[in-house]
Amino acid sequence: MWKNSKREKRAMGEQNFTKKQKTDKYVNKWEKRRGGGGGVGGEEWEEVESPGKPRKYTISIGVPATILEETCIKDELRTYVVGQIARAVTIFAVDEVVVYDDRCWRKRTYASNPSATKDLVEMMRMLLEYQECPQYLRKHFFQYDPHLKCVGVLNALNAPHHLRSNQWCQYRDGVVLDKGKKTSSFVDVGLGTDIQVDQQLEPGLRVTVRLPPEAREMKRPYGELASPDEPREVAGYYWGYTVRVANSLTEVMTGSRFSDGYDLLIGTSDKGQDVRKADFPAFSHALIVFGGVEGLEAAIEADEELEATEPLHLFDRYVNTCPNQQSRTIRTEEAILISLAALHGPLAAQGH
Ligand SMILES: C[S@@+](CC[C@H](N)C(=O)[O-])C[C@H]1O[C@@H](n2cnc3c(N)ncnc32)[C@H](O)[C@@H]1O
């Protein structure tokens, strides 16, 4: 009995020691950098400068979840395809991905449609959100889920907000910790030391924190809460994408998170107008919609709420982004990369 409790105590002590060692390691790293900045024995901060100019306009894309059913039979492949969509979205600085049900399954009851049980919409949403989340925050926001069982095949996004602990950027995303006081909170932003924010925030919340330049020299650094749009709107950083689920094409168009909705709707198809000949009007919030295996026509037909019966009536522009395609079909995941490459320049010229 005595032996047991002694052993337990020792084990607990060892556990605490390991935890303490870990904390010391982080604190030391922070201390080193704090006293560093190129100084003797100090670890250099790697500055993350804003690569672009401040940007107010946004780009959203609509992606049908059925592409995971039609084109991939294994979860590894499905995961990989979603991962490549996330990469295309990041490469071309897309701000919102709307995962939609192009067959309107989710509007009907599960019992009447067995295919719906697969819930591909949920899988795509979760994988996109997982990949967008900075690595140091994933343990706070994602528990094990069958949809995440193949995340090992995902390629890293290397997005500007996916910062390493030795990188200094004026903004960082973090999670509010359960140790705040009445007037302030602590946020883990992946720096090895928690950032104090003079606001009472709900523990577990994902937030964006603005760090003053002097914070890197402080023993107990502080920051201020910022809107997640601020890094883009004020400093020109691409700050990741949000994910929204829509049960139909109608919901893709009408469920916008922007108060005035989307003001430029672009449909994509090999039957559309040659993108090189299309002129785009000035806009604030553009939405580019992709169809599934049967194209946007099928998504329009499946949606009983839509008055439009063909894409030309629904979109401001209906474009073919690969006018000389030599394969008879372009898969949706390929079309996303091709279309974003073709539209990126023309849209950047008209966004305000
Ligand atoms: C397999 S295709 C659908 C069938 C059909 N060929 C079409 O484009 O309407 C899947 C989706 O990829 C996109 N896509 C395919 N080819 C495209 C092209 N040449 N230009 C723009 N988008 C294209 C569209 O969003 C389309 O709905």
Short mmCIF file of C-alpha atoms in Angstrom, two decimals, residues 45-306:
data_model
loop_
_atom_site.label_atom_id
_atom_site.label_comp_id
_atom_site.label_asym_id
_atom_site.label_seq_id
_atom_site.Cartn_x
_atom_site.Cartn_y
_atom_site.Cartn_z
CA TRP A 45 13.05 36.63 -34.73
CA GLU A 46 12.08 35.99 -38.31
CA GLU A 47 10.01 39.01 -39.41
CA VAL A 48 6.88 38.24 -41.44
CA GLU A 49 6.30 41.30 -43.58
CA SER A 50 2.99 41.91 -45.34
CA PRO A 51 3.40 40.79 -48.94
CA GLY A 52 0.61 42.89 -50.41
CA LYS A 53 -1.30 46.11 -50.16
CA PRO A 54 -4.36 46.43 -47.91
CA ARG A 55 -7.36 44.77 -49.51
CA LYS A 56 -11.01 45.48 -48.76
CA TYR A 57 -12.63 43.31 -51.41
CA THR A 58 -13.19 39.57 -50.95
CA ILE A 59 -13.36 36.50 -53.16
CA SER A 60 -15.59 33.54 -52.28
CA ILE A 61 -16.00 30.23 -54.07
CA GLY A 62 -18.88 27.73 -54.08
CA VAL A 63 -17.83 24.06 -54.26
CA PRO A 64 -20.25 21.12 -54.54
CA ALA A 65 -19.59 18.36 -52.01
CA THR A 66 -20.71 15.63 -54.40
CA ILE A 67 -17.32 15.73 -56.12
CA LEU A 68 -16.16 13.61 -53.18
CA GLU A 69 -18.69 10.94 -54.03
CA GLU A 70 -18.38 10.88 -57.78
CA THR A 71 -14.66 11.11 -58.24
CA CYS A 72 -13.13 9.48 -55.16
CA ILE A 73 -13.93 6.14 -53.65
CA LYS A 74 -11.46 6.09 -50.77
CA ASP A 75 -11.27 8.46 -47.81
CA GLU A 76 -7.54 9.04 -48.44
CA LEU A 77 -8.34 10.32 -51.92
CA ARG A 78 -11.26 12.42 -50.70
CA THR A 79 -9.05 13.97 -48.06
CA TYR A 80 -6.33 14.66 -50.62
CA VAL A 81 -8.77 16.29 -53.05
CA VAL A 82 -10.13 18.60 -50.33
CA GLY A 83 -6.54 19.37 -49.35
CA GLN A 84 -5.68 20.41 -52.90
CA ILE A 85 -8.77 22.65 -53.01
CA ALA A 86 -7.56 24.29 -49.78
CA ARG A 87 -4.16 24.82 -51.37
CA ALA A 88 -5.63 26.42 -54.51
CA VAL A 89 -7.79 28.65 -52.31
CA THR A 90 -4.75 29.74 -50.29
CA ILE A 91 -2.48 30.25 -53.31
CA PHE A 92 -5.04 32.63 -54.84
CA ALA A 93 -6.09 34.29 -51.56
CA VAL A 94 -9.73 33.20 -51.51
CA ASP A 95 -11.49 34.47 -48.38
CA GLU A 96 -14.50 32.17 -48.15
CA VAL A 97 -15.35 28.65 -49.27
CA VAL A 98 -19.02 27.73 -49.47
CA VAL A 99 -19.46 23.96 -49.43
CA TYR A 100 -22.82 23.25 -51.00
CA ASP A 101 -25.12 20.35 -51.59
CA ASP A 102 -25.75 20.46 -55.34
CA ARG A 103 -28.42 17.75 -55.07
CA CYS A 104 -30.27 19.40 -52.19
CA TRP A 105 -30.03 16.13 -50.22
CA ARG A 106 -29.75 17.93 -46.94
CA LYS A 107 -33.05 19.65 -47.53
CA ARG A 108 -34.81 16.31 -47.73
CA THR A 109 -35.07 13.72 -44.97
CA TYR A 110 -32.22 11.28 -44.55
CA ALA A 111 -34.65 8.33 -44.63
CA SER A 112 -35.75 9.13 -48.15
CA ASN A 113 -32.22 9.28 -49.47
CA PRO A 114 -29.67 6.76 -48.21
CA SER A 115 -26.80 8.44 -50.07
CA ALA A 116 -27.15 11.47 -47.82
CA THR A 117 -25.92 9.46 -44.86
CA LYS A 118 -22.43 9.69 -46.23
CA ASP A 119 -22.54 13.35 -45.41
CA LEU A 120 -19.89 14.51 -47.78
CA VAL A 121 -20.75 18.13 -47.04
CA GLU A 122 -19.70 17.62 -43.43
CA MET A 123 -16.49 15.88 -44.45
CA MET A 124 -15.50 18.67 -46.82
CA ARG A 125 -16.35 21.36 -44.28
CA MET A 126 -14.39 19.74 -41.50
CA LEU A 127 -11.31 19.04 -43.62
CA LEU A 128 -11.27 22.59 -45.00
CA GLU A 129 -11.58 24.05 -41.49
CA TYR A 130 -8.91 21.71 -40.15
CA GLN A 131 -6.45 22.70 -42.83
CA GLU A 132 -7.12 26.42 -42.45
CA CYS A 133 -6.48 26.31 -38.69
CA PRO A 134 -2.88 27.16 -37.70
CA GLN A 135 -1.10 23.95 -36.62
CA TYR A 136 -0.47 25.19 -33.06
CA LEU A 137 -4.23 25.70 -32.53
CA ARG A 138 -5.52 22.43 -33.95
CA LYS A 139 -5.29 20.55 -30.62
CA HIS A 140 -7.69 23.12 -29.13
CA PHE A 141 -10.28 22.98 -31.90
CA PHE A 142 -10.25 19.44 -33.32
CA GLN A 143 -10.88 16.17 -31.56
CA TYR A 144 -10.64 12.84 -33.30
CA ASP A 145 -13.35 12.45 -35.93
CA PRO A 146 -13.67 9.77 -38.63
CA HIS A 147 -13.63 12.54 -41.27
CA LEU A 148 -10.17 13.50 -40.07
CA LYS A 149 -8.64 10.03 -40.04
CA CYS A 150 -6.57 10.58 -43.20
CA VAL A 151 -5.27 14.10 -42.55
CA GLY A 152 -1.73 12.74 -42.85
CA VAL A 153 -2.07 12.99 -46.63
CA LEU A 154 -2.74 16.75 -46.55
CA ASN A 155 -0.10 19.11 -47.84
CA ALA A 156 0.57 22.08 -45.54
CA LEU A 157 -0.96 25.39 -46.61
CA ASN A 158 2.01 27.48 -45.46
CA ALA A 159 -0.38 30.41 -45.25
CA PRO A 160 0.83 33.70 -43.72
CA HIS A 161 -1.18 33.13 -40.53
CA HIS A 162 0.33 29.66 -40.05
CA LEU A 163 3.22 31.09 -38.07
CA ARG A 164 6.07 29.25 -36.39
CA SER A 165 7.05 30.17 -32.83
CA ASN A 166 10.17 32.06 -34.01
CA GLN A 167 8.26 34.20 -36.52
CA TRP A 168 7.19 37.71 -35.60
CA CYS A 169 4.09 39.10 -37.24
CA GLN A 170 2.01 42.02 -35.98
CA TYR A 171 -1.03 39.72 -35.96
CA ARG A 172 -1.47 36.20 -34.63
CA ASP A 173 -4.47 33.93 -34.25
CA GLY A 174 -4.89 32.28 -30.89
CA VAL A 175 -7.21 30.56 -28.46
CA VAL A 176 -8.54 32.22 -25.30
CA LEU A 177 -7.30 30.31 -22.25
CA ASP A 178 -9.30 29.47 -19.15
CA LYS A 179 -7.17 31.58 -16.81
CA GLY A 180 -8.29 35.16 -17.33
CA LYS A 181 -9.33 37.69 -14.71
CA LYS A 182 -12.41 39.93 -14.61
CA THR A 183 -10.93 42.57 -16.86
CA SER A 184 -8.42 40.63 -18.94
CA SER A 185 -7.83 37.34 -20.74
CA PHE A 186 -4.84 35.27 -21.81
CA VAL A 187 -4.47 34.02 -25.35
CA ASP A 188 -2.20 31.22 -26.59
CA VAL A 189 -0.93 32.51 -29.92
CA GLY A 190 1.75 29.86 -30.39
CA LEU A 191 4.64 31.99 -29.15
CA GLY A 192 5.53 29.97 -26.07
CA THR A 193 4.25 32.67 -23.76
CA ASP A 194 0.62 33.72 -23.37
CA ILE A 195 -0.52 37.14 -24.51
CA GLN A 196 -2.59 39.27 -22.16
CA VAL A 197 -5.56 41.08 -23.69
CA ASP A 198 -7.43 43.76 -21.72
CA GLN A 199 -10.84 42.30 -22.37
CA GLN A 200 -12.84 39.53 -20.78
CA LEU A 201 -13.21 36.85 -23.44
CA GLU A 202 -14.88 33.47 -23.48
CA PRO A 203 -12.35 30.65 -22.98
CA GLY A 204 -11.98 28.44 -26.05
CA LEU A 205 -12.73 31.22 -28.51
CA ARG A 206 -10.49 31.59 -31.58
CA VAL A 207 -9.37 35.21 -31.84
CA THR A 208 -7.01 37.42 -33.81
CA VAL A 209 -4.59 39.43 -31.70
CA ARG A 210 -2.71 42.59 -32.73
CA LEU A 211 0.74 42.69 -31.15
CA PRO A 212 2.54 46.00 -30.65
CA PRO A 213 6.23 45.97 -31.74
CA GLU A 214 7.38 46.41 -28.14
CA ALA A 215 5.57 43.19 -27.08
CA ARG A 216 8.49 41.09 -28.28
CA GLU A 217 10.74 42.70 -25.65
CA MET A 218 8.27 42.29 -22.80
CA LYS A 219 8.41 39.72 -20.04
CA ARG A 220 4.61 39.56 -19.97
CA PRO A 221 3.58 40.61 -23.46
CA TYR A 222 0.20 42.11 -24.16
CA GLY A 223 -1.85 42.55 -27.30
CA GLU A 224 -5.19 43.84 -28.46
CA LEU A 225 -8.13 42.01 -29.94
CA ALA A 226 -8.50 42.61 -33.70
CA SER A 227 -11.17 41.66 -36.20
CA PRO A 228 -10.09 38.63 -38.30
CA ASP A 229 -10.51 40.91 -41.35
CA GLU A 230 -8.05 43.50 -40.05
CA PRO A 231 -4.82 41.77 -41.17
CA ARG A 232 -6.14 41.85 -44.76
CA GLU A 233 -7.96 45.17 -44.69
CA VAL A 234 -5.31 47.16 -42.84
CA ALA A 235 -2.00 45.42 -43.47
CA GLY A 236 -2.62 43.37 -46.64
CA TYR A 237 -1.93 39.91 -45.18
CA TYR A 238 -3.92 37.00 -46.56
CA TRP A 239 -5.49 35.68 -43.34
CA GLY A 240 -7.04 32.37 -44.37
CA TYR A 241 -10.58 31.52 -45.35
CA THR A 242 -13.87 30.93 -43.59
CA VAL A 243 -16.06 27.94 -44.43
CA ARG A 244 -19.83 28.06 -44.82
CA VAL A 245 -22.25 25.23 -45.58
CA ALA A 246 -25.18 25.72 -47.97
CA ASN A 247 -27.97 23.21 -48.56
CA SER A 248 -28.56 24.37 -52.13
CA LEU A 249 -27.37 26.77 -54.82
CA THR A 250 -29.91 29.32 -53.55
CA GLU A 251 -28.30 29.25 -50.13
CA VAL A 252 -24.85 29.69 -51.70
CA MET A 253 -25.99 32.98 -53.22
CA THR A 254 -28.23 34.29 -50.44
CA GLY A 255 -26.48 33.17 -47.26
CA SER A 256 -23.57 35.57 -47.58
CA ARG A 257 -21.76 36.67 -44.40
CA PHE A 258 -21.32 40.12 -45.93
CA SER A 259 -24.11 42.49 -44.95
CA ASP A 260 -24.78 43.61 -48.55
CA GLY A 261 -24.34 40.12 -50.00
CA TYR A 262 -22.27 39.30 -53.08
CA ASP A 263 -22.21 41.93 -55.81
CA LEU A 264 -20.52 39.85 -58.53
CA LEU A 265 -21.70 36.31 -59.29
CA ILE A 266 -19.53 34.24 -61.63
CA GLY A 267 -20.55 30.80 -62.92
CA THR A 268 -17.97 28.47 -64.46
CA SER A 269 -18.38 26.00 -67.31
CA ASP A 270 -16.82 24.82 -70.55
CA LYS A 271 -20.03 26.18 -72.11
CA GLY A 272 -19.36 29.68 -70.80
CA GLN A 273 -17.85 32.72 -72.48
CA ASP A 274 -14.09 32.69 -73.16
CA VAL A 275 -12.68 34.25 -69.96
CA ARG A 276 -10.16 36.28 -72.00
CA LYS A 277 -13.04 38.14 -73.64
CA ALA A 278 -15.06 38.71 -70.48
CA ASP A 279 -15.14 42.14 -68.87
CA PHE A 280 -15.68 42.29 -65.13
CA PRO A 281 -17.37 45.17 -63.33
CA ALA A 282 -16.09 46.76 -60.12
CA PHE A 283 -17.11 44.75 -57.06
CA SER A 284 -16.66 44.36 -53.31
CA HIS A 285 -17.61 40.72 -52.75
CA ALA A 286 -17.27 38.30 -55.66
CA LEU A 287 -18.57 34.73 -55.64
CA ILE A 288 -17.27 32.14 -58.14
CA VAL A 289 -19.43 29.03 -58.33
CA PHE A 290 -18.30 25.60 -59.51
CA GLY A 291 -20.55 22.71 -60.49
CA GLY A 292 -20.30 18.98 -59.84
CA VAL A 293 -19.88 16.17 -62.34
CA GLU A 294 -23.04 17.18 -64.20
CA GLY A 295 -22.24 20.87 -64.14
CA LEU A 296 -24.10 23.91 -62.82
CA GLU A 297 -27.17 23.13 -64.93
CA ALA A 298 -27.84 20.06 -62.78
CA ALA A 299 -27.44 22.05 -59.54
CA ILE A 300 -29.92 24.63 -60.85
CA GLU A 301 -32.40 21.91 -61.76
CA ALA A 302 -32.10 20.24 -58.35
CA ASP A 303 -32.90 23.48 -56.56
CA GLU A 304 -36.67 24.03 -56.52
CA GLU A 305 -36.37 27.45 -54.90
CA LEU A 306 -34.49 28.93 -57.83
#
